[in-house]
GROMACS .gro file of C-alpha atoms in nm:
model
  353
    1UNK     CA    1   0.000   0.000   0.000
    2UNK     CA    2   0.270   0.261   0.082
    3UNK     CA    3   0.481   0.144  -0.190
    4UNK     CA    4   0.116   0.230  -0.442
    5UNK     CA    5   0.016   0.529  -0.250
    6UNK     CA    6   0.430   0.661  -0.305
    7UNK     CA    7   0.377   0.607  -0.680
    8UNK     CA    8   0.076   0.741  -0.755
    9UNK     CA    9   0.184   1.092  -0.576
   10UNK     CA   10   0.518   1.070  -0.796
   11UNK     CA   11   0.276   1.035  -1.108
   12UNK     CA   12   0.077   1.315  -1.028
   13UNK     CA   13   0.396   1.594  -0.954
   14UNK     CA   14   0.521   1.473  -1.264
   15UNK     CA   15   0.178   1.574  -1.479
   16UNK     CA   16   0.222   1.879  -1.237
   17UNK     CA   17   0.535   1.954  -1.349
   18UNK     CA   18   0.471   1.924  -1.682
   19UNK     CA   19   0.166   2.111  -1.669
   20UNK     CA   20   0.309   2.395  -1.533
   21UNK     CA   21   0.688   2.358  -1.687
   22UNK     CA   22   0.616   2.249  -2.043
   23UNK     CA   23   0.941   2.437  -2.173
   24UNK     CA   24   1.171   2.216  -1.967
   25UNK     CA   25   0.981   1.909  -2.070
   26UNK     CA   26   0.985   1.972  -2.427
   27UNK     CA   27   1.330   2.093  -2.437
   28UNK     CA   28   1.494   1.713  -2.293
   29UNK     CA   29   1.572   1.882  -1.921
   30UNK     CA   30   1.554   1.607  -1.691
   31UNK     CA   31   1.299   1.601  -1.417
   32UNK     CA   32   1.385   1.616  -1.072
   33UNK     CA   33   1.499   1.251  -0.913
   34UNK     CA   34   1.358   1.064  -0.622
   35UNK     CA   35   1.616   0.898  -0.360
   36UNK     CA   36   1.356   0.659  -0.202
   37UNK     CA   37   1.245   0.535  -0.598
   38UNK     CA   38   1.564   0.492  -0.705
   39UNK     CA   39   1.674   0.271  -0.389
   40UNK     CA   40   1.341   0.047  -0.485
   41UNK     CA   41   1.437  -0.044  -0.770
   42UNK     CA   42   1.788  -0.080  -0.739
   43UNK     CA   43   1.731  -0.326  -0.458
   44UNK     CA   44   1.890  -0.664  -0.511
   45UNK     CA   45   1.636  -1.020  -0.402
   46UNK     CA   46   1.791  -1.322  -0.307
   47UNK     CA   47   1.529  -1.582  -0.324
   48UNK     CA   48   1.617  -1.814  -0.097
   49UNK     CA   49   1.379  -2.201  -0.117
   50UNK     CA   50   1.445  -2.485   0.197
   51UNK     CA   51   1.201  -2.802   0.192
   52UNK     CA   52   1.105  -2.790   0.591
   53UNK     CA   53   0.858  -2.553   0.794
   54UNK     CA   54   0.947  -2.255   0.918
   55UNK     CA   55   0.944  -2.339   1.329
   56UNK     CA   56   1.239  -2.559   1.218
   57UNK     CA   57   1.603  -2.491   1.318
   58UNK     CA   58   1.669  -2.460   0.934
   59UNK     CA   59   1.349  -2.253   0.910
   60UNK     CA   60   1.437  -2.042   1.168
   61UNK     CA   61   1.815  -1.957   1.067
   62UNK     CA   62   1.669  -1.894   0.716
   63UNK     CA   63   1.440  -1.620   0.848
   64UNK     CA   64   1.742  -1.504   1.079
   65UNK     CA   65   1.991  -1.484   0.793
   66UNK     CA   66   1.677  -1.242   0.568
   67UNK     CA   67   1.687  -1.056   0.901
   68UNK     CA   68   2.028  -1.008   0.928
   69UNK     CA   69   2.111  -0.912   0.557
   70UNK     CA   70   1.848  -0.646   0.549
   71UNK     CA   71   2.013  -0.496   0.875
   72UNK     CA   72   2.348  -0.461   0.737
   73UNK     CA   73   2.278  -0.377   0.367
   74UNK     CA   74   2.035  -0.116   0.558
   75UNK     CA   75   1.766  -0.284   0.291
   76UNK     CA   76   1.979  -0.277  -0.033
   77UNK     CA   77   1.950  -0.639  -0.051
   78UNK     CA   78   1.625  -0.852   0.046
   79UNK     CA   79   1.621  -1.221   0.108
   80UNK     CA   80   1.233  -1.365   0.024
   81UNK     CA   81   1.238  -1.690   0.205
   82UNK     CA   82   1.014  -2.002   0.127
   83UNK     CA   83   0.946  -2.273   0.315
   84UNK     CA   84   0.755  -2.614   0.320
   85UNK     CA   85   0.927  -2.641  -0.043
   86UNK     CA   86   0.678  -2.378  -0.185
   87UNK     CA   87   0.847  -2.307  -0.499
   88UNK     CA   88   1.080  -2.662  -0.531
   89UNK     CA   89   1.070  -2.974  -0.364
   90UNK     CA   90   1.351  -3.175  -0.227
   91UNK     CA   91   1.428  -3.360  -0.576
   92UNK     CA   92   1.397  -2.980  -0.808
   93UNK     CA   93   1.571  -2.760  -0.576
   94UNK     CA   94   1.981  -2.821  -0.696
   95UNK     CA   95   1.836  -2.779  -1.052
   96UNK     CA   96   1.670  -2.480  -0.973
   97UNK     CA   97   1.980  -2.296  -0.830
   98UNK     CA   98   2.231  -2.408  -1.142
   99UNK     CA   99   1.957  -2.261  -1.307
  100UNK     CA  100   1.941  -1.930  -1.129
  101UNK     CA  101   1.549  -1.973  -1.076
  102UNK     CA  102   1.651  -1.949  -0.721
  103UNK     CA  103   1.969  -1.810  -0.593
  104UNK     CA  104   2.004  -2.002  -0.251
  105UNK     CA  105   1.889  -2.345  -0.112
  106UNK     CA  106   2.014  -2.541   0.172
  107UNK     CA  107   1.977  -2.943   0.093
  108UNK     CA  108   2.091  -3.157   0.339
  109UNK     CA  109   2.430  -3.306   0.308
  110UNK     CA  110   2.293  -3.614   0.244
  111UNK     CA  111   2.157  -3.506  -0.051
  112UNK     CA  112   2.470  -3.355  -0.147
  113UNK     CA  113   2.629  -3.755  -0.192
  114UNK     CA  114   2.487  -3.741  -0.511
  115UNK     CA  115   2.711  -3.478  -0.617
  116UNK     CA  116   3.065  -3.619  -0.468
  117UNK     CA  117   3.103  -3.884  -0.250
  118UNK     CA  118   3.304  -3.717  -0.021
  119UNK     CA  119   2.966  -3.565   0.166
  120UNK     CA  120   2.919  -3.925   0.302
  121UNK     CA  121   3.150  -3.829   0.543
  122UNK     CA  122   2.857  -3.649   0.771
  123UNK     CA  123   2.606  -4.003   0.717
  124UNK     CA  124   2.877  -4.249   0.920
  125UNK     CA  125   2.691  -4.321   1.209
  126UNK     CA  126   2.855  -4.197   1.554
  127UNK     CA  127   3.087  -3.944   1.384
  128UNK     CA  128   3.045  -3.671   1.662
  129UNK     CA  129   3.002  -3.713   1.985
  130UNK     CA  130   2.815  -3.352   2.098
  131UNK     CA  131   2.769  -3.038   1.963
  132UNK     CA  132   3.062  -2.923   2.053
  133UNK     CA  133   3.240  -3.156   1.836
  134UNK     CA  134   3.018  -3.086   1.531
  135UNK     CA  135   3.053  -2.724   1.595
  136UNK     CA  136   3.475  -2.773   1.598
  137UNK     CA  137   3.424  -2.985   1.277
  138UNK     CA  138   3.271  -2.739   1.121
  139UNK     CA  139   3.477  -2.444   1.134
  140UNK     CA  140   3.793  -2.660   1.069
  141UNK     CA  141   3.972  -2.627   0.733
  142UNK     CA  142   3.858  -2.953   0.661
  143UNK     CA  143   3.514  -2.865   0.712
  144UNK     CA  144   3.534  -2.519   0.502
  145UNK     CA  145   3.717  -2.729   0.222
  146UNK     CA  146   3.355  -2.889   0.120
  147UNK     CA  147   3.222  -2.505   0.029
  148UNK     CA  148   3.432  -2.537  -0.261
  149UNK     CA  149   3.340  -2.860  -0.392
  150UNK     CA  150   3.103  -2.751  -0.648
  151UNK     CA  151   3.224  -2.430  -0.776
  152UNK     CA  152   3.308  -2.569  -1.101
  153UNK     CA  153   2.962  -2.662  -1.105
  154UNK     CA  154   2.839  -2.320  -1.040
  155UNK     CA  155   2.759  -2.405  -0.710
  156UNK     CA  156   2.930  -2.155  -0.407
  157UNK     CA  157   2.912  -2.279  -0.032
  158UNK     CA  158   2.810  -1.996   0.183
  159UNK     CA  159   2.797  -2.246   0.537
  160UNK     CA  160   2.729  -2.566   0.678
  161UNK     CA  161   2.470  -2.564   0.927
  162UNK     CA  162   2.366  -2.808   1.210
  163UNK     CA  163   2.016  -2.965   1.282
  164UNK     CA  164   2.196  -3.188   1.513
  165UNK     CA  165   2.166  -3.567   1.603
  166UNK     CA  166   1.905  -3.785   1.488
  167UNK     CA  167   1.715  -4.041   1.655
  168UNK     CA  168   1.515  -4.357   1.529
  169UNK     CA  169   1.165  -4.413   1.552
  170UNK     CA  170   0.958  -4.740   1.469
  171UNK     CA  171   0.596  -4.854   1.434
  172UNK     CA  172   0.678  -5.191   1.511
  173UNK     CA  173   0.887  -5.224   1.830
  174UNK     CA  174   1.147  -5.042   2.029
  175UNK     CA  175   1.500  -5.034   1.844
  176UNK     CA  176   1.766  -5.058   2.099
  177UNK     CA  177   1.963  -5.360   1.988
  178UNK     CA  178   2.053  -5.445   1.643
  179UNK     CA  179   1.811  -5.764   1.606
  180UNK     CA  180   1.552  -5.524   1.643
  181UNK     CA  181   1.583  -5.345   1.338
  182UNK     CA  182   1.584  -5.714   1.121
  183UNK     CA  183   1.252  -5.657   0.837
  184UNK     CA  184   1.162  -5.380   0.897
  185UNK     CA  185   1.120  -5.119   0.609
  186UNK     CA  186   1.352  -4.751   0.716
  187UNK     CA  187   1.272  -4.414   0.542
  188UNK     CA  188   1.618  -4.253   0.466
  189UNK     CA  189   1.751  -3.967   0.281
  190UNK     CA  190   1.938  -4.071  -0.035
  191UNK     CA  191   2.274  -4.176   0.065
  192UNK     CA  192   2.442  -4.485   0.008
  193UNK     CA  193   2.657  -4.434   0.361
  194UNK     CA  194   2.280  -4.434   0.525
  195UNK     CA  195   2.126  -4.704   0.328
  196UNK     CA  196   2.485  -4.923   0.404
  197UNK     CA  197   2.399  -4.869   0.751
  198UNK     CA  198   2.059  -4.978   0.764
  199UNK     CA  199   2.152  -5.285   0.553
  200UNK     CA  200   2.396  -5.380   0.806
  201UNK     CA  201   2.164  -5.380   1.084
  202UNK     CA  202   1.929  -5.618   0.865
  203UNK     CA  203   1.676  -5.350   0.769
  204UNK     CA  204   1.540  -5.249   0.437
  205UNK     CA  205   1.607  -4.897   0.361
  206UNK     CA  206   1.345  -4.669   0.120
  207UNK     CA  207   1.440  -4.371  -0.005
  208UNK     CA  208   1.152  -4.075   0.064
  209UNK     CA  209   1.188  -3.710   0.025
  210UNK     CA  210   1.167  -3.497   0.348
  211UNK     CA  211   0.868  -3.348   0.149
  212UNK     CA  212   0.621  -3.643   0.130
  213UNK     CA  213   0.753  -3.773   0.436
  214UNK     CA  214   0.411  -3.678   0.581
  215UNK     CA  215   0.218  -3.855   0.303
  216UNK     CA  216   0.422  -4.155   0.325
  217UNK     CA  217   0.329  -4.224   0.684
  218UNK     CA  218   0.007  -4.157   0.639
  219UNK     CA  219   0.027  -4.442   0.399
  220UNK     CA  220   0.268  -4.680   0.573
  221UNK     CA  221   0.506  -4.707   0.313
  222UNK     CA  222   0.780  -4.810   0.603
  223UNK     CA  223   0.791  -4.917   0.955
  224UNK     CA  224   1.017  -4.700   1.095
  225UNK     CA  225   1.247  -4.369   1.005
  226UNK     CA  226   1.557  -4.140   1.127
  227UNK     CA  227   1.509  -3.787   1.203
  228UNK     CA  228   1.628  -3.505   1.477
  229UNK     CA  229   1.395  -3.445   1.724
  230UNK     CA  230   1.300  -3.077   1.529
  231UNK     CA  231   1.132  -3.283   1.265
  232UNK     CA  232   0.990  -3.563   1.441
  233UNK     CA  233   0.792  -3.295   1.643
  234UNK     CA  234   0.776  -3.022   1.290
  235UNK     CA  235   0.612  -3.332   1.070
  236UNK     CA  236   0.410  -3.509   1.399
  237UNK     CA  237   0.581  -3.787   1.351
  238UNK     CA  238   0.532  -3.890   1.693
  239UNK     CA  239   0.149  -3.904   1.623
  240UNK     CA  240   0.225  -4.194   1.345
  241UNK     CA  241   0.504  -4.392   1.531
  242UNK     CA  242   0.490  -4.594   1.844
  243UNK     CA  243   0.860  -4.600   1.975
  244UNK     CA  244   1.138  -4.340   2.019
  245UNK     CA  245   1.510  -4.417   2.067
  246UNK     CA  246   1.738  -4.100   2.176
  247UNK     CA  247   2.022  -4.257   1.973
  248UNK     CA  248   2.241  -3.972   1.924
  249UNK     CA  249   2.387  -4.214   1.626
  250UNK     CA  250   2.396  -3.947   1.339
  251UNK     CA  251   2.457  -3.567   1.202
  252UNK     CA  252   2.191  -3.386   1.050
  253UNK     CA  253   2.332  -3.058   0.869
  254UNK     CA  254   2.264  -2.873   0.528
  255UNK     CA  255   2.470  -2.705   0.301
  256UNK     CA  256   2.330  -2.343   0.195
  257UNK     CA  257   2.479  -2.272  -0.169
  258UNK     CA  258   2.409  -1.973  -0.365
  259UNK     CA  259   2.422  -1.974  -0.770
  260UNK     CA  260   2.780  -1.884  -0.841
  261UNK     CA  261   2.692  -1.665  -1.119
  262UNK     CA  262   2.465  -1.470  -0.897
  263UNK     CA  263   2.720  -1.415  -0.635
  264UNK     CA  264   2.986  -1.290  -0.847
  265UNK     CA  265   2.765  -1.054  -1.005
  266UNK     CA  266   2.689  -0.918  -0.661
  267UNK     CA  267   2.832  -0.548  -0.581
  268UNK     CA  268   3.224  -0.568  -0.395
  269UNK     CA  269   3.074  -0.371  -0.086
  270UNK     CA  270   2.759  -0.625  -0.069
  271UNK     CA  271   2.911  -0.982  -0.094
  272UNK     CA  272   3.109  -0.924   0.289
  273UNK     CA  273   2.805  -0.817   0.447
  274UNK     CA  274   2.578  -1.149   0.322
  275UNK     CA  275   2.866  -1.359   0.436
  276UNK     CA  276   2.895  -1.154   0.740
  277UNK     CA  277   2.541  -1.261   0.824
  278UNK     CA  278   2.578  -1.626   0.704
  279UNK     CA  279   2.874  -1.641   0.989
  280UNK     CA  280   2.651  -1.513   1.248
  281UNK     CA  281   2.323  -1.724   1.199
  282UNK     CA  282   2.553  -2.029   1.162
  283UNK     CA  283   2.671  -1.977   1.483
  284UNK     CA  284   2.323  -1.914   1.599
  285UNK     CA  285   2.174  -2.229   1.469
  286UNK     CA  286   2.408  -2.449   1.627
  287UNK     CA  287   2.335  -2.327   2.019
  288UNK     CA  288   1.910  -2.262   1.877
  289UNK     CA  289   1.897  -2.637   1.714
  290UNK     CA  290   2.035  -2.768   2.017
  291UNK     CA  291   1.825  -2.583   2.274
  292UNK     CA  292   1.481  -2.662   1.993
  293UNK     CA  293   1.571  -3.064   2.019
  294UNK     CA  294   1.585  -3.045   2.359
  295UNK     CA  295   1.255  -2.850   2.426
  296UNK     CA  296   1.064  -3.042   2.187
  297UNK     CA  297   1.201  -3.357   2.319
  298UNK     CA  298   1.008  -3.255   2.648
  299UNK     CA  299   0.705  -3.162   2.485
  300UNK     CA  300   0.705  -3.493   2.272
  301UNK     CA  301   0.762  -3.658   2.635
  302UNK     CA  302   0.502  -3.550   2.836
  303UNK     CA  303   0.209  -3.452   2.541
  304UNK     CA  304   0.229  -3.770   2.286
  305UNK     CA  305   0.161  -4.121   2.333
  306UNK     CA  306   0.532  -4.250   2.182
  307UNK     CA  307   0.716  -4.481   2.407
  308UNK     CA  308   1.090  -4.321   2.446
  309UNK     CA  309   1.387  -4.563   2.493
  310UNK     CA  310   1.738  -4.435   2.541
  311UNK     CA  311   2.033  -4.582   2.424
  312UNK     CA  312   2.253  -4.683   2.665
  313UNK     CA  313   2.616  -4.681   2.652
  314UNK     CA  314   2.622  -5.067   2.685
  315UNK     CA  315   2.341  -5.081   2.427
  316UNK     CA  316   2.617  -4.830   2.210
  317UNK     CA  317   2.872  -5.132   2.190
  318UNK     CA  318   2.641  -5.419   2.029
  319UNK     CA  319   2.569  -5.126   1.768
  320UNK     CA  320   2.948  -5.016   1.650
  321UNK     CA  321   3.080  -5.402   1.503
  322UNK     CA  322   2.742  -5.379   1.268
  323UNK     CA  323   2.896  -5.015   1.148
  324UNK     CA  324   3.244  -5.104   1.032
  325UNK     CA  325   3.099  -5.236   0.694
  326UNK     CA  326   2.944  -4.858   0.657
  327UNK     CA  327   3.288  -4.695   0.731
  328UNK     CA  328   3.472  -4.940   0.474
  329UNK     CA  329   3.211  -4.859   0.186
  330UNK     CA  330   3.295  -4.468   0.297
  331UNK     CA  331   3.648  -4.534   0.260
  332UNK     CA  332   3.632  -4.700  -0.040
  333UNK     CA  333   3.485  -4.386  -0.223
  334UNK     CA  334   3.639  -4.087  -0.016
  335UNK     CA  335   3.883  -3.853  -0.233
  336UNK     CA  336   4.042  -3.619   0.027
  337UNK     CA  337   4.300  -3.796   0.243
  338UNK     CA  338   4.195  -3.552   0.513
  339UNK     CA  339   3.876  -3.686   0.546
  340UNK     CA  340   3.973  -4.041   0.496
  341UNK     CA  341   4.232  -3.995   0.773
  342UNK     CA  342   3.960  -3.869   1.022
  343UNK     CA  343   3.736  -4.142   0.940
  344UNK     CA  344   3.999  -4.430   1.044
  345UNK     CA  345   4.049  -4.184   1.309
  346UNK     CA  346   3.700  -4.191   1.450
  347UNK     CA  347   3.625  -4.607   1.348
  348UNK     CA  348   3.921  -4.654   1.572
  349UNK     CA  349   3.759  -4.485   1.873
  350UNK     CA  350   3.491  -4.708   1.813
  351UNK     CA  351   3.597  -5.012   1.836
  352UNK     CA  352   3.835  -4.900   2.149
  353UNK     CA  353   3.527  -4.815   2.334
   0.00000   0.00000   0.00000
């Protein structure tokens, strides 16, 4: 309404103007400017798409990150967010950023597999320990080194961000020990490190996108599924599964990438303050999707009917000989002897605890 009502009185002193200067309109003089239109229109959007609601930790950082540009461009540059896969779902979205349709997206890295191998580092089960281990991972060079993966691809890494540690659920009994996952059908992400560990503990894993995961419960198309506690409680998953395990046994994170050719054809003085703000709500999200799990976990607890199990320490131990097979197949395809290194590094703690 302002932006109509600021228009429309711009129209009418120009008719004035002319009305009542007709020499200096006839004669080429130019008209007197307007600050406030000019900044309109030379205002840069960044749409930015993510597949998962917005009271998610990715959901959340999104809208932070839109906040946070806007501050420190003081408006030159607006981020329109959409969630819930609005404009691309969780198969369209890469192909919609190489094709500039949308200039950022944040998949989760377990998407990213599909792309180079190398992201099956974040699916090996037991990786980190706690957040502060993911958040040290991270930030290492290491860590930074997969923002650059795809840049010959036209694909720039802004961040990685952290959802956290999933946990298991099932519609058919409480999975604590590895028998207990033998038949049964396993939503995962598409990743061959994920479906290698599923097969290992005798289960049969189907590949869903986060976006029908909703759909595909409603229609049982698997007994049981992997997911932080932010979506189990996001997507009600509680309401359609019957046991809980706090498992702590893998990462969930998401790489945001902007269109490369977008980026670079982003002013000098602009491209620092974006990145500036992608630093900040990275470190955000790490402390919020920690604090989000834990709250929800409560709520989940003491409002739903799901049966929570935790995973003991001792229960821990009959797990880790099932998930060498999963670190192997990793090993087998890695490329960066960094990574590969802190694999064996990590599959050695393992099987020392």
């Amino acid at each position: 309404m302002k932006y109509l009502i600021g228009t429309s009185l711009l129209v009418i002193f120009i008719i004035l103007y002319i009305l009542f200067h007709p020499l200096d309109f006839l004669s080429g003089k130019e008209l007197p400017f307007d600050d406030e239109q000019e900044g309109l229109s030379n205002q840069i959007v960044i749409r930015f798409s993510h597949v998962v609601a917005e009271n998610t930790p990715k959901g959340l950082a999104a809208q932070k990150f839109a906040q946070l540009v806007e501050q420190k461009t003081n408006g030159l540059v607006k981020v329109e967010v959409f969630p819930n896969a609005r404009l691309y779902t969780d198969d369209e979205e890469l192909k919609a950023l190489r094709n500039n349709d949308v200039q950022m997206i944040a998949p989760s890295l377990s998407k990213m597999t599909k792309l180079n191998s190398d992201w099956g580092l974040f699916d090996l089960p037991f990786l980190f320990q706690n957040k502060e281990d993911i958040a040290s991972f991270l930030s290492s060079k290491a860590g930074k080194k997969f923002l650059t993966l795809h840049e010959d691809e036209g694909i720039k890494g802004l961040a990685l961000w952290s959802n956290g540690f999933k946990q298991m659920t099932s519609n058919v009994n409480p999975v604590q020990h590895p028998e207990d996952f033998v038949g049964q059908r396993f939503r995962i992400m598409p990743s061959d490190i994920i479906a290698e560990q599923f097969q290992a503990l005798g289960a049969s894993p189907i590949e869903v996108p986060f976006d029908q995961l909703y759909s595909a419960l409603q229609e049982d198309q698997f007994d049981g599924q992997e997911n932080t506690i932010s979506n189990i409680y996001s997507r009600r998953i509680y309401g359609f599964q019957k046991y809980l395990t706090i498992s702590n046994h893998g990462f969930l994170g998401y790489a945001v990438l902007i269109n490369e050719k977008f980026w670079n054809s982003l002013p000098d003085k602009v491209k620092p303050k974006i990145q500036e703000a992608m630093n900040e709500t990275t470190n955000w999200m790490i402390s919020q999707s920690q604090k989000m799990n834990d709250d929800q976990l409560k709520w989940i607890e003491k409002e739903s009917s799901i049966q929570i199990h935790y995973l003991s320490d001792k229960d821990k131990m009959e797990w880790y000989p099932k998930f060498k097979p999963v670190y192997h197949k990793f090993l087998q395809s890695v490329h960066s002897k960094e990574l590969k290194k802190f694999a064996e590094e990590r599959m050695e703690q393992m099987e020392t605890q």
